[in-house]
Tab-separated table of C-alpha atoms in Angstrom:
chain	number	residue	atom	x	y	z
A	1	UNK	CA	58.793	184.767	148.316
A	2	UNK	CA	62.167	186.173	149.243
A	3	UNK	CA	65.036	186.276	146.784
A	4	UNK	CA	68.658	186.365	147.865
A	5	UNK	CA	70.983	187.864	145.241
A	6	UNK	CA	74.655	187.091	145.322
A	7	UNK	CA	77.375	184.717	144.259
A	8	UNK	CA	77.712	181.277	145.842
A	9	UNK	CA	81.391	181.545	146.813
A	10	UNK	CA	80.976	184.812	148.786
A	11	UNK	CA	81.367	184.194	152.544
A	12	UNK	CA	78.737	186.785	153.456
A	13	UNK	CA	76.258	185.233	151.030
A	14	UNK	CA	76.979	181.818	152.548
A	15	UNK	CA	76.220	183.183	156.030
A	16	UNK	CA	72.934	184.683	154.843
A	17	UNK	CA	71.905	181.446	153.144
A	18	UNK	CA	72.665	179.410	156.270
A	19	UNK	CA	70.753	181.921	158.404
A	20	UNK	CA	67.662	181.783	156.153
A	21	UNK	CA	67.779	177.978	155.982
A	22	UNK	CA	68.117	177.651	159.782
A	23	UNK	CA	65.251	180.119	160.180
A	24	UNK	CA	63.197	177.884	157.863
A	25	UNK	CA	62.432	180.799	155.573
A	26	UNK	CA	61.446	179.989	152.001
A	27	UNK	CA	63.714	181.832	149.576
A	28	UNK	CA	65.228	181.453	146.168
A	29	UNK	CA	68.877	182.123	145.496
A	30	UNK	CA	69.796	184.043	142.362
A	31	UNK	CA	73.410	183.781	141.268
A	32	UNK	CA	74.438	187.119	139.777
A	33	UNK	CA	76.872	185.420	137.420
A	34	UNK	CA	74.490	182.773	136.084
A	35	UNK	CA	71.303	184.858	136.154
A	36	UNK	CA	72.397	188.492	135.808
A	37	UNK	CA	69.901	191.234	136.492
A	38	UNK	CA	68.454	193.172	133.600
A	39	UNK	CA	69.010	196.892	133.212
A	40	UNK	CA	65.500	197.607	134.502
A	41	UNK	CA	65.998	195.338	137.540
A	42	UNK	CA	69.210	197.203	138.410
A	43	UNK	CA	67.439	200.537	137.923
A	44	UNK	CA	64.722	199.456	140.365
A	45	UNK	CA	67.280	198.459	142.999
A	46	UNK	CA	69.292	201.649	142.511
A	47	UNK	CA	66.139	203.738	142.981
A	48	UNK	CA	65.497	201.934	146.285
A	49	UNK	CA	69.072	202.326	147.548
A	50	UNK	CA	68.311	205.173	149.941
A	51	UNK	CA	71.356	204.465	152.105
A	52	UNK	CA	73.745	204.524	149.145
A	53	UNK	CA	75.143	201.107	150.022
A	54	UNK	CA	74.151	199.039	147.004
A	55	UNK	CA	77.695	199.156	145.632
A	56	UNK	CA	80.651	197.939	147.659
A	57	UNK	CA	83.158	200.650	146.816
A	58	UNK	CA	85.962	198.679	148.503
A	59	UNK	CA	85.535	195.604	146.308
A	60	UNK	CA	88.028	194.648	143.593
A	61	UNK	CA	85.096	194.524	141.146
A	62	UNK	CA	84.303	198.174	141.823
A	63	UNK	CA	87.946	199.216	141.546
A	64	UNK	CA	88.109	197.628	138.079
A	65	UNK	CA	85.556	200.177	136.857
A	66	UNK	CA	87.900	203.113	137.428
A	67	UNK	CA	85.187	205.186	139.145
A	68	UNK	CA	85.571	206.841	142.529
A	69	UNK	CA	82.872	206.509	145.192
A	70	UNK	CA	82.179	210.254	145.036
A	71	UNK	CA	81.313	209.935	141.332
A	72	UNK	CA	78.448	207.497	141.908
A	73	UNK	CA	75.194	209.034	140.795
A	74	UNK	CA	72.319	206.837	139.571
A	75	UNK	CA	73.650	206.704	136.000
A	76	UNK	CA	77.155	205.710	137.104
A	77	UNK	CA	75.795	203.127	139.546
A	78	UNK	CA	73.913	201.536	136.669
A	79	UNK	CA	77.051	201.543	134.492
A	80	UNK	CA	79.050	199.902	137.281
A	81	UNK	CA	76.472	197.210	138.046
A	82	UNK	CA	75.877	196.335	134.406
A	83	UNK	CA	79.623	195.995	133.808
A	84	UNK	CA	80.550	194.454	137.178
A	85	UNK	CA	77.487	192.974	138.925
A	86	UNK	CA	79.711	191.530	141.639
A	87	UNK	CA	80.479	195.105	142.740
A	88	UNK	CA	77.116	194.977	144.518
A	89	UNK	CA	77.347	194.766	148.288
A	90	UNK	CA	76.288	191.177	148.792
A	91	UNK	CA	73.875	189.677	149.382
A	92	UNK	CA	70.751	191.622	148.521
A	93	UNK	CA	67.527	190.442	150.113
A	94	UNK	CA	64.488	191.199	147.971
A	95	UNK	CA	60.777	190.550	148.307
A	96	UNK	CA	58.507	191.122	145.317
A	97	UNK	CA	60.931	193.610	143.772
A	98	UNK	CA	61.439	195.511	147.034
A	99	UNK	CA	65.001	195.797	148.350
A	100	UNK	CA	64.881	194.805	152.013
A	101	UNK	CA	68.610	194.754	152.762
A	102	UNK	CA	72.001	194.446	151.228
A	103	UNK	CA	74.872	192.943	153.108
A	104	UNK	CA	74.190	190.561	155.986
A	105	UNK	CA	73.784	191.356	159.651
A	106	UNK	CA	71.891	188.753	161.650
A	107	UNK	CA	70.092	191.301	163.852
A	108	UNK	CA	68.921	193.249	160.841
A	109	UNK	CA	67.688	190.079	159.123
A	110	UNK	CA	65.860	189.126	162.349
A	111	UNK	CA	63.992	192.439	162.289
A	112	UNK	CA	63.292	192.267	158.555
A	113	UNK	CA	61.930	188.733	158.732
A	114	UNK	CA	59.781	189.557	161.746
A	115	UNK	CA	58.320	192.563	159.925
A	116	UNK	CA	58.066	190.946	156.486
A	117	UNK	CA	56.795	187.500	157.372
A	118	UNK	CA	54.526	188.546	160.251
A	119	UNK	CA	53.023	191.881	159.184
């Protein structure tokens, strides 16, 4: 089953939820504030973040950390996400621990769902 990570009041998360519901895709929503990720869950996502886009460096949550984008190695990313989970670029779409996407672009979700649900 797919998991959508985010916060319910985020507009981008709302768009992704509506898209998945309209596409009749079974998913569970995990609110980062109510059900925060563990250190090991963050480490797994950071290790899969090959594009370097797991953290939204323009977000107010990221700016609160005092780090600069250029300083973000794996250790710093973990520090940021443990302290400010809402600094994550939202939402994150996950299947069985595998990061499929973060952020929401309808075309990208179309391709991911086609590949993931119809292998």
